[in-house]
Coordinates of C-alpha atoms and ligand atoms in Angstrom, one line a residue:
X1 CA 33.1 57.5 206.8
X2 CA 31.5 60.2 208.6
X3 CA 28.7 60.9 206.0
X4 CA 27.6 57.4 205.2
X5 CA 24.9 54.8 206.0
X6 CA 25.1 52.6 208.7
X7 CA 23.1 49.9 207.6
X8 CA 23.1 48.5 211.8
X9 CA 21.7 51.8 212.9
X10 CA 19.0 51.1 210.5
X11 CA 16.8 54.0 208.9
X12 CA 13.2 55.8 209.2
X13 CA 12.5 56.2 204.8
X14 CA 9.9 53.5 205.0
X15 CA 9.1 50.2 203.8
X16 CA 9.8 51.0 200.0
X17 CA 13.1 51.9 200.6
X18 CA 14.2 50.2 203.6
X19 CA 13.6 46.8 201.7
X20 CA 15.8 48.1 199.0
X21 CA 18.7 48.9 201.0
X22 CA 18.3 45.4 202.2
X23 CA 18.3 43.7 198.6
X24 CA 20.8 45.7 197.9
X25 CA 23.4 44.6 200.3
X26 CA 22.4 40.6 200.1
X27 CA 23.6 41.3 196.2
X28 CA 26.1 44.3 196.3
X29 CA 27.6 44.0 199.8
X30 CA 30.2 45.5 201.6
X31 CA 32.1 48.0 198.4
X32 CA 28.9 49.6 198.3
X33 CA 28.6 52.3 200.8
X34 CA 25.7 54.7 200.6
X35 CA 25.8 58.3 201.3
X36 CA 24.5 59.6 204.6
X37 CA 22.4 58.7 207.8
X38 CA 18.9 58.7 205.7
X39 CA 20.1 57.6 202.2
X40 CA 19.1 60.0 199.0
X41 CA 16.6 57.7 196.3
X42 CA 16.9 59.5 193.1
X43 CA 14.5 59.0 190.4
X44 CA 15.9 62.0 187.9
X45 CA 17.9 65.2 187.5
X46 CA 17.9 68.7 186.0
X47 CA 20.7 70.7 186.6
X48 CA 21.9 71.1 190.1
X49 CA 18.5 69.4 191.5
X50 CA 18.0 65.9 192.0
X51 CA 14.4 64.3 192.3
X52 CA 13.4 61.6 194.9
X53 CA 10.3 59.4 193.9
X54 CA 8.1 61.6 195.5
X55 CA 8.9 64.2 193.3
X56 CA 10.9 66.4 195.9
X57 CA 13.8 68.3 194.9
X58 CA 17.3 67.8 196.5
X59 CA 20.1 70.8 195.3
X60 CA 23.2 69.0 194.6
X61 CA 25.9 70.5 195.8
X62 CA 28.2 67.8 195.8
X63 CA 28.7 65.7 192.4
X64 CA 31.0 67.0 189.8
X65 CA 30.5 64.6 187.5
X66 CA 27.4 66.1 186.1
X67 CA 29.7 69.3 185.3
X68 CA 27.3 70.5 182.8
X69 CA 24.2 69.6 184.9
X70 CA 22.4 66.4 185.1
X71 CA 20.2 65.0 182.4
X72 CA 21.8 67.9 180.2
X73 CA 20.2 68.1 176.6
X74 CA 23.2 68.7 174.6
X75 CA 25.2 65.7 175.8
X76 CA 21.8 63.7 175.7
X77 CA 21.1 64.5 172.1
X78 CA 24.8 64.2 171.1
X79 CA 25.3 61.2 173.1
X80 CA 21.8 59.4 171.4
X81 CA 22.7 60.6 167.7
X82 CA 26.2 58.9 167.6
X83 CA 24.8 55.8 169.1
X84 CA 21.8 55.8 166.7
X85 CA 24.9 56.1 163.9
X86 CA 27.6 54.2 165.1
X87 CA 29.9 53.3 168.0
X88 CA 33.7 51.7 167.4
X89 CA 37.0 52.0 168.6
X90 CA 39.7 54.1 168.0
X91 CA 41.7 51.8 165.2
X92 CA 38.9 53.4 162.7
X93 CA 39.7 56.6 161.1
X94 CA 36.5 59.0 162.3
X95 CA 36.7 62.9 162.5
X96 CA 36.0 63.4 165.3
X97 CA 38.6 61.8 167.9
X98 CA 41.2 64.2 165.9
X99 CA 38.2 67.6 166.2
X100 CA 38.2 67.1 169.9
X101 CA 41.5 66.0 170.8
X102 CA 43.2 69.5 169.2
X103 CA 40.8 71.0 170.9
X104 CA 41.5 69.9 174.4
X105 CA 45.4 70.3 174.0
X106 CA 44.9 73.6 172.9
X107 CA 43.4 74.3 176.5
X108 CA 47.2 73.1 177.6
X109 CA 50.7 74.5 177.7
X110 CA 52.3 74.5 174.1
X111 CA 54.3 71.1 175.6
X112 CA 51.5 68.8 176.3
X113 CA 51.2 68.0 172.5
X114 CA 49.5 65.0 172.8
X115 CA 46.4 62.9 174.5
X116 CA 45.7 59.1 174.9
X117 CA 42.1 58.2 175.9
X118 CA 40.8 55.4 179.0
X119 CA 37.4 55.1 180.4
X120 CA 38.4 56.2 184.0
X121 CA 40.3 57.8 186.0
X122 CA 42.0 55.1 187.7
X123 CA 43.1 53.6 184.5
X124 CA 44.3 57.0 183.4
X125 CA 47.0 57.3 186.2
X126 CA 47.6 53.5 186.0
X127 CA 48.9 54.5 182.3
X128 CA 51.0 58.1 184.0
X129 CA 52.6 56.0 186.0
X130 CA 53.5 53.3 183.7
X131 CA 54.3 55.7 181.0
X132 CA 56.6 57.7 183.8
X133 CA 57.9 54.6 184.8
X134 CA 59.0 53.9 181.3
X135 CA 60.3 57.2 180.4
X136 CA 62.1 57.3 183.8
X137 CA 63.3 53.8 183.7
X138 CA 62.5 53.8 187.5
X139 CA 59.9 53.2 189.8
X140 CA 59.7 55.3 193.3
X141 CA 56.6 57.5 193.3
X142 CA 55.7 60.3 195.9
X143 CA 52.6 61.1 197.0
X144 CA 50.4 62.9 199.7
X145 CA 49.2 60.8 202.9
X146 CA 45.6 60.8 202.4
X147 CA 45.5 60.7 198.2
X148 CA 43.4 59.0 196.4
X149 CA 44.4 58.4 192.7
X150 CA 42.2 55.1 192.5
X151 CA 41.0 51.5 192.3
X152 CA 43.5 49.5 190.2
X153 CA 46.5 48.0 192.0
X154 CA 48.5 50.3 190.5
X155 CA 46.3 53.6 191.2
X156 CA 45.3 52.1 194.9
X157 CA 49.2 51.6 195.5
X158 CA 49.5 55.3 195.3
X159 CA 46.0 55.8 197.5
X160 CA 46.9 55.7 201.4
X161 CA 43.3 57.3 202.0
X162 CA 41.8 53.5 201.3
X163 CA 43.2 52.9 204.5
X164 CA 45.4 50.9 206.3
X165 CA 44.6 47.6 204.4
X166 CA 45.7 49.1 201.3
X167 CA 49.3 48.4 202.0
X168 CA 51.8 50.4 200.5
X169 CA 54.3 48.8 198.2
X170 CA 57.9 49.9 199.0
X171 CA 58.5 52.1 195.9
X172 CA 55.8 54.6 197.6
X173 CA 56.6 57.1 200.3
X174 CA 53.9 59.2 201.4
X175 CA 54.8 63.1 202.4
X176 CA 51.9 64.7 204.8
X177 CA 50.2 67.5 202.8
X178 CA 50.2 71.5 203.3
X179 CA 48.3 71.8 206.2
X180 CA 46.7 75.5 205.4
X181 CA 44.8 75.8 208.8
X182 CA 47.8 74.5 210.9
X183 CA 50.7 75.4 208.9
X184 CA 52.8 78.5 209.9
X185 CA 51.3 81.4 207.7
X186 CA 53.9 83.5 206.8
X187 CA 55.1 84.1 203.0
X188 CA 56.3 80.8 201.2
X189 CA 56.5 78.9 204.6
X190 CA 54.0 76.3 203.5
X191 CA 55.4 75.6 200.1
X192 CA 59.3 75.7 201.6
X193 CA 58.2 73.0 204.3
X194 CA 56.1 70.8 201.7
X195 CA 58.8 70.8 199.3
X196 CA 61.3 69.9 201.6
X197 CA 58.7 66.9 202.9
X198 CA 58.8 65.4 199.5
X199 CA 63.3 66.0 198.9
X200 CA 63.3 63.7 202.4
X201 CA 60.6 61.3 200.4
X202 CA 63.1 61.0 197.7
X203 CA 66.0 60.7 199.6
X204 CA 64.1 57.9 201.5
X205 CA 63.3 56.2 198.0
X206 CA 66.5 56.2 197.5
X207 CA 68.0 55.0 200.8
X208 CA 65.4 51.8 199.9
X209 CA 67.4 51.5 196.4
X210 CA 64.6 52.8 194.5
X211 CA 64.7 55.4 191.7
X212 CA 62.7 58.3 191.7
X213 CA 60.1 58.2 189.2
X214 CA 57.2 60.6 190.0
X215 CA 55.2 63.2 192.3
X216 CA 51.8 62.4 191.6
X217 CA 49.4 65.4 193.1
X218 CA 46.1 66.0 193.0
X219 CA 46.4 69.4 192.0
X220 CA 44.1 70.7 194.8
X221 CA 44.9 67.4 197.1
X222 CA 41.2 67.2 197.8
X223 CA 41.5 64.0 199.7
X224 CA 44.2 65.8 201.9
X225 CA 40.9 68.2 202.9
X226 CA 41.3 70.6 199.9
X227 CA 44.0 72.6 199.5
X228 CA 44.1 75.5 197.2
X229 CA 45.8 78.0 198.9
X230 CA 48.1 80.1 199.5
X231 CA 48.4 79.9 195.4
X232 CA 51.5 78.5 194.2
X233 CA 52.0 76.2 197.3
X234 CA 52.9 72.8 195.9
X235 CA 55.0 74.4 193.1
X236 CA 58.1 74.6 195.2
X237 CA 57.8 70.7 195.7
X238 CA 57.8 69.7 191.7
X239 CA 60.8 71.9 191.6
X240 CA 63.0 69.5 194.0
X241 CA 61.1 66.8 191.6
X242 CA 62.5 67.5 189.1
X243 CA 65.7 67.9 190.5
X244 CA 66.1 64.5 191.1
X245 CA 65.0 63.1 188.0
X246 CA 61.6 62.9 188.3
X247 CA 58.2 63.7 186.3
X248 CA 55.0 65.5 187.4
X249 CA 51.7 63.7 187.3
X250 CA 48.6 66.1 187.4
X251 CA 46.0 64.9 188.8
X252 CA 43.5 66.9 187.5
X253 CA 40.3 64.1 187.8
X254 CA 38.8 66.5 190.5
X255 CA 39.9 70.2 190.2
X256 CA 40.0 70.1 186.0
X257 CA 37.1 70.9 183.3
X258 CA 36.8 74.9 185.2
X259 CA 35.7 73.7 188.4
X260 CA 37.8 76.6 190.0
X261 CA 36.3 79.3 188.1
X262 CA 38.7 81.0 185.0
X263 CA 41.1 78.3 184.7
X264 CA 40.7 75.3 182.9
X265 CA 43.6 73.2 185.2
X266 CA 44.0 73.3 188.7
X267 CA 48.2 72.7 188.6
X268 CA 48.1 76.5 186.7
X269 CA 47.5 78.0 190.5
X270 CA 50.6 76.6 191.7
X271 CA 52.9 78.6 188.3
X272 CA 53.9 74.5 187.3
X273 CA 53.7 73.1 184.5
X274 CA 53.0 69.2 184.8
X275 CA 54.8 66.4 182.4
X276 CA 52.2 64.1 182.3
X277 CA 48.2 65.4 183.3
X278 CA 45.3 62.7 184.5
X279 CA 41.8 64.0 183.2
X280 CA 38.4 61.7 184.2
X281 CA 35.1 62.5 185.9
X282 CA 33.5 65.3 184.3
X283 CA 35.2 64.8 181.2
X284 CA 31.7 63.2 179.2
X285 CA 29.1 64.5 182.3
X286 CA 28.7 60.9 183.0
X287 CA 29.5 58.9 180.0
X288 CA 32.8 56.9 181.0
X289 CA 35.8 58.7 179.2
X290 CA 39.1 59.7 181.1
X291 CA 43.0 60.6 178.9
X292 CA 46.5 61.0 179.8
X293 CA 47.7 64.7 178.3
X294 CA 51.8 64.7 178.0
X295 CA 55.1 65.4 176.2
X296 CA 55.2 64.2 172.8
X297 CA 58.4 62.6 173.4
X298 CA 56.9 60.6 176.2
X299 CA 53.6 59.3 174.9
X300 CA 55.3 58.5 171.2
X301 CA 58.1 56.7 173.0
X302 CA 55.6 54.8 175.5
X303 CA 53.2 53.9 172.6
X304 CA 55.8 52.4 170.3
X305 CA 57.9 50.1 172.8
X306 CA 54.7 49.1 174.8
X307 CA 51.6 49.7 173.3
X308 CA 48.3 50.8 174.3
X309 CA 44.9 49.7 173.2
X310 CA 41.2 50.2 175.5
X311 CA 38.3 49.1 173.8
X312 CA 36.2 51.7 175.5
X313 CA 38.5 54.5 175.8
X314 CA 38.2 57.6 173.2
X315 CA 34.9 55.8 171.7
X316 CA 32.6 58.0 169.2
X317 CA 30.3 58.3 172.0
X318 CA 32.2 58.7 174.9
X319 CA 34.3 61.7 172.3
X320 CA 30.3 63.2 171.4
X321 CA 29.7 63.5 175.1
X322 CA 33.5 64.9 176.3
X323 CA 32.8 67.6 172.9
X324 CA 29.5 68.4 173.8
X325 CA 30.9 68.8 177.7
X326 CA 33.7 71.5 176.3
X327 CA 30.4 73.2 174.2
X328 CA 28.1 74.1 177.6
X329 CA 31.3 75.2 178.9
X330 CA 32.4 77.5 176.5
X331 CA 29.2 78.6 175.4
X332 CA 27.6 78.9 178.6
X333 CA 30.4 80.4 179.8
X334 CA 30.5 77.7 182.9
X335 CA 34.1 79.0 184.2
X336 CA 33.1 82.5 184.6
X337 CA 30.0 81.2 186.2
X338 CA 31.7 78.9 188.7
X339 CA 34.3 81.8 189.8
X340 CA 31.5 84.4 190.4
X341 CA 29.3 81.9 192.3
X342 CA 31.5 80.2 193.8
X343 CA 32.8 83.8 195.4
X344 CA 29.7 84.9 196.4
X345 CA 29.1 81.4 198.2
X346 CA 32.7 81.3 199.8
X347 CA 31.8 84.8 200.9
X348 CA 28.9 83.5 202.7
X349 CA 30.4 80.3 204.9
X350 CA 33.3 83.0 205.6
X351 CA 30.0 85.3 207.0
X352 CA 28.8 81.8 208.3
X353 CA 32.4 81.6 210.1
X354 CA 32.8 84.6 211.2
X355 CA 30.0 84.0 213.6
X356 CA 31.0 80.6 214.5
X357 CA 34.3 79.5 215.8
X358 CA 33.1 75.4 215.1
X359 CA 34.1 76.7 211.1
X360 CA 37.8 76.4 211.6
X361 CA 38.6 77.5 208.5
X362 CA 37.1 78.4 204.6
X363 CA 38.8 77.8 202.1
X364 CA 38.5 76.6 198.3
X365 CA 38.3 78.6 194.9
X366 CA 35.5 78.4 192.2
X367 CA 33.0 75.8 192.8
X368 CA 35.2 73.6 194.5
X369 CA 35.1 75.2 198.8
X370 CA 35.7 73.6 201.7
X371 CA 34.3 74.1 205.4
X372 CA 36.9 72.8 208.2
X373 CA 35.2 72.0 211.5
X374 CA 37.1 72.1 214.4
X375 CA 36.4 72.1 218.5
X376 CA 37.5 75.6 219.4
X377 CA 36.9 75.0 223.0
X378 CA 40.2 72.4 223.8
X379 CA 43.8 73.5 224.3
X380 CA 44.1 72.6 220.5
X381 CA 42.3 75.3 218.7
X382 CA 42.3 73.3 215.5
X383 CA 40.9 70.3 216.9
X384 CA 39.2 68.1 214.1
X385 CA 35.9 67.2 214.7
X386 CA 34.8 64.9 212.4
X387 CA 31.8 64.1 214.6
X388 CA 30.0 67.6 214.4
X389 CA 30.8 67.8 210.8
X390 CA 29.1 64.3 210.1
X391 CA 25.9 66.2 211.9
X392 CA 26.6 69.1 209.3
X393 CA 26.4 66.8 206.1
X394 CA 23.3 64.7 207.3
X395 CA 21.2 68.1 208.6
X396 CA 21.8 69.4 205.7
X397 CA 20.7 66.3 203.6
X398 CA 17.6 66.4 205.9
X399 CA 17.2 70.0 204.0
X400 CA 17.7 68.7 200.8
X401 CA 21.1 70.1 200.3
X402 CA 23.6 67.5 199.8
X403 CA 27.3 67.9 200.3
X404 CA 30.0 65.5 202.0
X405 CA 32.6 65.2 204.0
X406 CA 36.4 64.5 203.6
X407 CA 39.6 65.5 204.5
X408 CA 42.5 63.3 206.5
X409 CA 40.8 64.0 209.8
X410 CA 36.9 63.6 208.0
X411 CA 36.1 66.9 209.3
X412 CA 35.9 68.9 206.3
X413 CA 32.8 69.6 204.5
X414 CA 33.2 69.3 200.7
X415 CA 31.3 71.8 198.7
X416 CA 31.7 70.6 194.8
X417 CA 28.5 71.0 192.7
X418 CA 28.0 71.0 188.8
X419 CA 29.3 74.7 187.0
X420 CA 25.7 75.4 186.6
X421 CA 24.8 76.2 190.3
X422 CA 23.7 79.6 190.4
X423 CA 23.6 82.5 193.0
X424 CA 19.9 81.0 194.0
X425 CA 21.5 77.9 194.5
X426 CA 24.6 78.8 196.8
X427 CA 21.7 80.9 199.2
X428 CA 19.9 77.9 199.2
X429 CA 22.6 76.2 200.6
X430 CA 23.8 79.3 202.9
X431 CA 20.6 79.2 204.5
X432 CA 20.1 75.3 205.4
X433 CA 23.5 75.7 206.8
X434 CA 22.5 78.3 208.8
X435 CA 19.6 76.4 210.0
X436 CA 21.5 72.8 210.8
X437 CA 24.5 75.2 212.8
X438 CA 22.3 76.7 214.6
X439 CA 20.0 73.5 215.3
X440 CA 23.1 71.7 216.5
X441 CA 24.6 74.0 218.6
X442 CA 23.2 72.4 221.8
X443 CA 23.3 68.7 220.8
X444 CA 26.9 69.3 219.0
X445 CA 28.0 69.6 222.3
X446 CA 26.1 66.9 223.8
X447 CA 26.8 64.8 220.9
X448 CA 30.8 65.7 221.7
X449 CA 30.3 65.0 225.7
X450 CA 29.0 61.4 225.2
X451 CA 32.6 60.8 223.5
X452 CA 34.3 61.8 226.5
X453 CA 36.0 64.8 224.4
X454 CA 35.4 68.7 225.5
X455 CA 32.3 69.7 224.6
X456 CA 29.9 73.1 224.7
X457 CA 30.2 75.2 221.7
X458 CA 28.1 77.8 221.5
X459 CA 28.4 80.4 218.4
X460 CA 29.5 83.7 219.5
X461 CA 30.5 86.7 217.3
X462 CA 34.2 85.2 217.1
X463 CA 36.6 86.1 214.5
X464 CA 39.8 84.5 214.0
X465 CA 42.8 85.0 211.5
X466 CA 41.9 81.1 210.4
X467 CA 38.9 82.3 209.1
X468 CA 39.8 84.7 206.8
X469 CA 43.0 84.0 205.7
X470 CA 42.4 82.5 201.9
X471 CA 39.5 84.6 200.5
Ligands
PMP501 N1 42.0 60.7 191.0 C1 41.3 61.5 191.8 C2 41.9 62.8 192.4 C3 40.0 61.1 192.1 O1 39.2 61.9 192.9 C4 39.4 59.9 191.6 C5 38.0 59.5 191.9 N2 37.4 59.9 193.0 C6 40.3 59.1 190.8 C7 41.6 59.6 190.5 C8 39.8 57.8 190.2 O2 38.8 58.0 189.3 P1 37.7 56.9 188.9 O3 36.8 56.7 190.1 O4 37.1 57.4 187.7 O5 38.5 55.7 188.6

């Protein structure tokens, strides 16, 4: 990973937190990657700020777990009163399971009727895909190159960004995703060739004598490097999905809750509607709660011939937290906030871009944008350059503005903070960018040279078609 710590380089934060980092990997070891060059101690939240020890503020523009903003006071309060009271299971009658459950499938299409509860995401599309298996009566699932859907062995059989040493089992076939920067960009072009990817994925499935089951997509295939546009692009591909026989997984753990401003579901851009829909992350702002939303028919015929019971799924807290979530939301009126912020800041990296052919691409809609970095000085005008966008994430972390980094080639930089960032915020950001671009215009290239790759890539008042084309 681009933007994490190298525990051999070693770091400069000081004895305090240098010894840390050391206890921490004799105990926690290798799974426990930290985030950038200089690693981030938090001591609290507010909001979209994070606070180190020594009391300095870091703007978060990364974690969208914290939807409603960290250490929010309605989820707290709601949160601490049903614990003070009581906390079961879900095989006692209490109101409110039923309150909040018609609530959230009234935020679906009229079909998705009904909503089973888990404590993560990975357990939620470990249950799609069994529940889509059983449905189905068959196995083969499709799904983008770099998804990630999660850490079970059912989820991480369906996640080919863990890597190489994630094996594949045979009833998985991988289709590249719609590649919106290198993609022809005419009308339709991009859906037509992605749904023809996964047809040849099922036909493969079936050439192994495997049924199709299901597309699983994250409905704006972050992993893939974020993918929202043009709108309607992976509906195309659930179309030849459904004619073979197979259901449509949502994955909605990322790009649901508002995070892309007015609606509440990313699949709604693509004019699809899903058969089964994963929800998990900002779900309780933090408190572990993740569902399956689907068909009736589906979920009543799952439940009865195979049963399904999770201690800690749908439990009075986790449901206070996920109701009081759906409050700051609605009352704050989060989605309306995340589309116009989110605008103005997309407008500003496109300004940002304009002026710097290293920003291949912007793309990205609500408070979920994306910065592709390229080398625009090779034969390949869309070379990836994961190298200089590593440098982006860990100046800007030097600024106190924390983002990441993603994408099949690393090189994108992931803007995804909670729905409360505000226009102060996104100039915040704008401006540190600004800054670290500028500061590593000279040693990008240096940085690029020692690599034995083209380097020099000076900013000049460059515009290309790639920079504008999704605003
Ligand atoms: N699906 C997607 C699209 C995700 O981004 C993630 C988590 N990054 C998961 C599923 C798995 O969720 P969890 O970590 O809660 O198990």
């Amino acid at each position: 990973m681009v933007n994490s710590f190298d525990p051999a380089a070693g770091t400069n934060l000081g004895p305090r937190a240098s010894a840390l980092i050391e206890r921490r990997r004799r105990v926690l070891g290798a799974p426990y990657r930290l985030f950038y060059e200089r690693p981030v101690e938090v001591r609290r939240g507010e909001g979209a700020l994070l606070f180190d020890p020594d009391g300095l503020d870091y703007l978060d523009a990364y974690n969208n777990v914290p939807v409603v903003g960290h250490a929010n006071a309605r989820v707290r309060a709601a949160v601490a009163e049903q614990l003070g009271r009581v906390n079961t299971h879900t095989r006692y009658l209490t109101d409110e399971i039923v309150d909040y459950s018609e609530r959230l499938i009234s935020l679906f299409p009229e079909h998705l009727e009904q909503v089973v509860y888990a404590c993560t995401g990975s357990e939620a599309v470990d249950l799609a895909l069994r529940i889509a298996a059983h449905v189905t009566r068959a196995s083969g699932i499709v799904i983008t190159t770099n998804a990630y859907h999660g850490t079970t062995r059912a989820s991480a059989a369906v996640s080919p960004s863990l890597g190489p040493n994630n094996a594949l089992p045979p009833h998985v076939v991988t289709v590249a995703a719609p590649d919106p920067l290198r993609d022809p960009v005419e009308d339709g072009v991009t859906a037509a060739l992605f749904a023809q990817r996964v047809g040849d994925a099922i036909r493969q499935l079936e050439r192994r004598g495997v049924t199709f089951s299901a597309l699983i997509m994250d409905s704006v295939l972050s992993s893939d490097g974020l993918v929202t546009h043009p709108e309607g692009v992976l509906g195309p591909a659930v179309e030849v999905a459904r004619g073979h026989g197979g259901l449509y997984i949502a994955d909605e753990v990322q790009s649901g809750f508002g995070r892309l401003g007015a609606p509440w579901w990313g699949f709604s851009r693509h004019g699809v509607e899903p058969d089964l829909v994963v929800l998990g992350k900002p779900m309780g702002n933090g408190l572990p709660i993740s569902a399956v939303v689907g068909r009736r028919d589906h979920l009543e015929t799952f439940g009865r011939d195979v049963r399904y019971f999770n201690t800690f799924g749908g439990t009075p807290v986790s449901i206070a937290a996920a109701t009081a979530v759906l409050d700051e939301i609605e009352e704050r009126e989060l989605r309306a906030n995340a589309a116009a912020v989110g605008t103005a800041l997309r407008e500003g990296l496109h300004a940002l871009a304009d002026s710097d052919p290293r920003l291949g691409q912007v793309r990205g809609e609500g408070l979920f944008l994306a910065v592709e970095v390229v080398q625009p000085d090779g034969t390949d005008e869309h070379a990836p350059d994961a190298t200089l966008a590593g440098r982006v994430v860990n100046g800007l972390r030097d600024k106190r503005v924390l983002v990441s980094a993603s994408g099949r080639y690393e090189n994108v930089v992931k803007i995804r903070p909670p729905l409360v960032f505000t226009r102060e915020h996104a100039d915040r950001l704008l401006t540190a960018l600004d800054e670290v671009l500028a500061e590593t215009r000279g040693a990008g290239s240096a940085a690029r040279d020692t690599d034995g790759s083209a380097g020099g890539s000076a900013g000049g008042p460059v515009s290309r078609a790639g920079n504008r084309l999704h605003r």
